PDB file of C-alpha atoms in Angstrom:
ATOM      1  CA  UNK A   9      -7.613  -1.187  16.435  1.00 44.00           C
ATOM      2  CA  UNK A  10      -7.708  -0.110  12.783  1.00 48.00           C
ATOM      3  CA  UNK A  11      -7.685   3.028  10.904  1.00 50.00           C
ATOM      4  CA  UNK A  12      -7.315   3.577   7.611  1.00 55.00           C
ATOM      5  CA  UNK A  13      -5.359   6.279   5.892  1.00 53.00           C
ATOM      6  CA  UNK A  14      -6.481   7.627   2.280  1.00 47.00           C
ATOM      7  CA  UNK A  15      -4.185   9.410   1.087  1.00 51.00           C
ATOM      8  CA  UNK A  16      -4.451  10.092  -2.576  1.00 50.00           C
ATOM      9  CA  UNK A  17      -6.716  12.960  -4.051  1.00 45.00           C
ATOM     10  CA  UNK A  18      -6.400  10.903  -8.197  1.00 52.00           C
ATOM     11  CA  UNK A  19     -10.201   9.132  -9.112  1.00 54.00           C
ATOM     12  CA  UNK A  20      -9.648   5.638  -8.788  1.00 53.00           C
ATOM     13  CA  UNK A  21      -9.892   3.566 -11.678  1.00 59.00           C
ATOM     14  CA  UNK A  22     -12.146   0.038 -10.966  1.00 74.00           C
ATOM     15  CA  UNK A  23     -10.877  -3.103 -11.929  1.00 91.00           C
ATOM     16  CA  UNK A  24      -7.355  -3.990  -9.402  1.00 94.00           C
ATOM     17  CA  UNK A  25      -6.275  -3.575  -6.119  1.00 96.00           C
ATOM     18  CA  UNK A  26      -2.511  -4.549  -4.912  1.00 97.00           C
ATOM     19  CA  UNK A  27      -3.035  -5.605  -1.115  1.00 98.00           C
ATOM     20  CA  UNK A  28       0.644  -5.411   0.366  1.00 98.00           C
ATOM     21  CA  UNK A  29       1.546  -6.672   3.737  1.00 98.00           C
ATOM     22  CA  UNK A  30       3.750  -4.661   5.169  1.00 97.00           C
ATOM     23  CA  UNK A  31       6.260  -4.223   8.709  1.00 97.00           C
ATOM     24  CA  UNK A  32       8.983  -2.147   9.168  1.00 97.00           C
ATOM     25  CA  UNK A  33      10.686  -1.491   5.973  1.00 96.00           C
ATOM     26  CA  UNK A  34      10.134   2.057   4.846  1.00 97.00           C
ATOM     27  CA  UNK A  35      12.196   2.497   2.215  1.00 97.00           C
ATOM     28  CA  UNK A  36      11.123  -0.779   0.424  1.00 97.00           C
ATOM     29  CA  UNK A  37       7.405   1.704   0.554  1.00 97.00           C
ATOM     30  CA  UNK A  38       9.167   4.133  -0.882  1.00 97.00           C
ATOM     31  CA  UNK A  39      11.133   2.218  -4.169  1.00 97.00           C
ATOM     32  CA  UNK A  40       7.967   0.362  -4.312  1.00 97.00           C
ATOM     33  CA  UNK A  41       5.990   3.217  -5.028  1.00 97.00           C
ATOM     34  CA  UNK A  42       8.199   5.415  -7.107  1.00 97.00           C
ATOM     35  CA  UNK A  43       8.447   2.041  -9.379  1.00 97.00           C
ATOM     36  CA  UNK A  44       4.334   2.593  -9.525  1.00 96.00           C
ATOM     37  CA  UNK A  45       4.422   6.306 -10.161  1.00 96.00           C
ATOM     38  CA  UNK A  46       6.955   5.473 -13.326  1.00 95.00           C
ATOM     39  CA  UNK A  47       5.191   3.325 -14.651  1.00 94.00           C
ATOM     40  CA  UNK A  48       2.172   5.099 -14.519  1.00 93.00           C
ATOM     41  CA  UNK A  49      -0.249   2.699 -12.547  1.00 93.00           C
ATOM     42  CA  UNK A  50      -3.823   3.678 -11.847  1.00 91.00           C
ATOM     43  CA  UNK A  51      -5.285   1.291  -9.878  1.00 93.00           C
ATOM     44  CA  UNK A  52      -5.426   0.845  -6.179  1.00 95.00           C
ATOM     45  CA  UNK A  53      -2.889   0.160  -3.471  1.00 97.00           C
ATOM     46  CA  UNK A  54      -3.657  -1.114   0.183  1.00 97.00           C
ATOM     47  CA  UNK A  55      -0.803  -1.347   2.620  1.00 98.00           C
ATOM     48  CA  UNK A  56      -1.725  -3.393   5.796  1.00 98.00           C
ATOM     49  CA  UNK A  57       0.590  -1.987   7.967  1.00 98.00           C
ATOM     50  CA  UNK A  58       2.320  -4.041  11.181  1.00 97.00           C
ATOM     51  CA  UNK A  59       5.093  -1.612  11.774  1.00 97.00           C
ATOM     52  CA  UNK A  60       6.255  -0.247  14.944  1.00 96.00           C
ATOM     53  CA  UNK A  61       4.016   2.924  15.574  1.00 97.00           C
ATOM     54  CA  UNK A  62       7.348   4.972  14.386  1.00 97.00           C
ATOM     55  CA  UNK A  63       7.451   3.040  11.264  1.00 97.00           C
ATOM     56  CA  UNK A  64       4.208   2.925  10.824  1.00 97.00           C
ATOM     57  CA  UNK A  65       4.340   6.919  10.680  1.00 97.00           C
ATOM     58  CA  UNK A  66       7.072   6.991   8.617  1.00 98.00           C
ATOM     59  CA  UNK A  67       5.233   4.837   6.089  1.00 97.00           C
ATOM     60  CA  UNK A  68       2.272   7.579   6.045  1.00 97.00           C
ATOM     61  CA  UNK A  69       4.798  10.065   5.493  1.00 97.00           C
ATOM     62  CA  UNK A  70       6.164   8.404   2.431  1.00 97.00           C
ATOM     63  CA  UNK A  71       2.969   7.110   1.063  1.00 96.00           C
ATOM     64  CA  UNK A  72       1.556  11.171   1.687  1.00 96.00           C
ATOM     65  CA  UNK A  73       4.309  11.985  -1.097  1.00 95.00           C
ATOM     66  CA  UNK A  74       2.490  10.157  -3.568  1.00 94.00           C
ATOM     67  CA  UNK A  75      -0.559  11.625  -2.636  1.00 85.00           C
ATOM     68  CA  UNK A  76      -2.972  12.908  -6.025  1.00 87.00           C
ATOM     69  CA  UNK A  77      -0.135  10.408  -8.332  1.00 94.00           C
ATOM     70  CA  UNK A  78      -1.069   6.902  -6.727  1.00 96.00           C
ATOM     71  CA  UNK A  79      -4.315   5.668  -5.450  1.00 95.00           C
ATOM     72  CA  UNK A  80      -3.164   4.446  -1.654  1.00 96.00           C
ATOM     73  CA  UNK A  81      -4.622   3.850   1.005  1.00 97.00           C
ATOM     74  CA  UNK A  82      -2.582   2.857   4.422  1.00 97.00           C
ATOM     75  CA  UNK A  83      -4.815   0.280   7.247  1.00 98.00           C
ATOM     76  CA  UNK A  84      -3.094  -0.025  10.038  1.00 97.00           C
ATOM     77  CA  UNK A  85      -2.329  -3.938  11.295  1.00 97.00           C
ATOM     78  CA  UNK A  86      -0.852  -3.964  14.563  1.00 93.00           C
ATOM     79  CA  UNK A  87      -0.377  -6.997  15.904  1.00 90.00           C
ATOM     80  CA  UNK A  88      -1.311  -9.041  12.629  1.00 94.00           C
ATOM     81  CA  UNK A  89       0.689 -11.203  11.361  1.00 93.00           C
ATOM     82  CA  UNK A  90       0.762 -11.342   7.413  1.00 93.00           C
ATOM     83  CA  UNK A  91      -1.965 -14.031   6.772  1.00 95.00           C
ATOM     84  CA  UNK A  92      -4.822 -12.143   8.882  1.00 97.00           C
ATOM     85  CA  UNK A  93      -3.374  -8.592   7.472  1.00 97.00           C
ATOM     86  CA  UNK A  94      -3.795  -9.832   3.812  1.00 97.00           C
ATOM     87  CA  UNK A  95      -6.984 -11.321   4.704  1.00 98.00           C
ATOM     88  CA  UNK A  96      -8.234  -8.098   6.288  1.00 98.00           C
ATOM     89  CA  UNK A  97      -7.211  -5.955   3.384  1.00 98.00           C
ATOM     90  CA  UNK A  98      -8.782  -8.596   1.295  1.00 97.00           C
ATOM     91  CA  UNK A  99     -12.282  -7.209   3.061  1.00 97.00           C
ATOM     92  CA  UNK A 100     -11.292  -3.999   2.008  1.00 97.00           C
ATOM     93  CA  UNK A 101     -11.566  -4.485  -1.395  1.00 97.00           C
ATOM     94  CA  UNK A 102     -14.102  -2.863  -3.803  1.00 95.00           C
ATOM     95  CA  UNK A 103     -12.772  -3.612  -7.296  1.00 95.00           C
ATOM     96  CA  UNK A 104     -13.168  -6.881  -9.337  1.00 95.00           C
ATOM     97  CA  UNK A 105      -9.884  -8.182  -9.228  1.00 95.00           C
ATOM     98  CA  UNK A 106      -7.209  -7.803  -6.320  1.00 96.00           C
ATOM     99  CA  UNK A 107      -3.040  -9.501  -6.208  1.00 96.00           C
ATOM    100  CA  UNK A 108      -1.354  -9.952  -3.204  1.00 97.00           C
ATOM    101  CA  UNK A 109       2.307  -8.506  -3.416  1.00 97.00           C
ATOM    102  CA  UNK A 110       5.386  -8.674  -1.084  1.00 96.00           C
ATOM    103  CA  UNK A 111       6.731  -5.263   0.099  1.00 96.00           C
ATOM    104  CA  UNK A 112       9.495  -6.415  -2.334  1.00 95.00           C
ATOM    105  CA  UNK A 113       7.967  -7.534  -4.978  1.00 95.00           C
ATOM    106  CA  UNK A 114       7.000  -5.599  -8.859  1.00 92.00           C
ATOM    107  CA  UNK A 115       4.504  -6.287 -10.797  1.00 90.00           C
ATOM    108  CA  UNK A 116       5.905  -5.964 -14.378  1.00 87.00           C
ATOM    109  CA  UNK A 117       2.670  -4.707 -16.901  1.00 80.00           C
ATOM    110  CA  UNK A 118       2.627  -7.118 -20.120  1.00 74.00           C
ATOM    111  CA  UNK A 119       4.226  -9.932 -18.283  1.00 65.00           C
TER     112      UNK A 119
END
């Protein structure tokens, strides 16, 4: 089953999307995205989601913080693991370009 979550209210802006497996590890969502906010990114944001239904909630809760500052959108991946969740996000996409990141990983702008 899959659902997707939108929660951001900010126009998105065309040209990247980060797709980022994710499963159980909220507060790596929530220093990933504060690094985003700080650094101003505009683009879009996909978490594929495998967490525990608690988790998973959890996750919406942090990502709803960021709501109208980052573009994010939450798909839920139960029972994926993360080859078929990046592949399904992959779908997802509408912009040119799209990068796969870990739920631990930065992207550094200029590098």
């Amino acid at each position: 089953m899959d659902f997707a979550f939108a929660t951001s209210q900010r126009p998105r802006t065309n040209m990247v999307t980060i797709l980022i497996p994710t499963k159980d590890r909220p507060e790596f969502i929530r220093f990933l995205l504060r690094y985003y906010e700080s650094i101003g990114f505009q683009h879009g944001i996909f978490f594929g989601d495998s967490s525990s239904k608690e988790n998973f909630n959890r996750n919406r809760k942090i990502i709803e913080e960021f709501g109208g500052r980052l573009n994010i959108t939450q798909f839920e991946c139960a029972d994926m693991h993360s080859g078929a969740c990046v592949r399904y996000l992959g779908e997802q996409v509408k912009t040119p370009y799209c990068a796969v990141s870990g739920d631990d990983d930065y992207f550094f702008p200029g590098s």
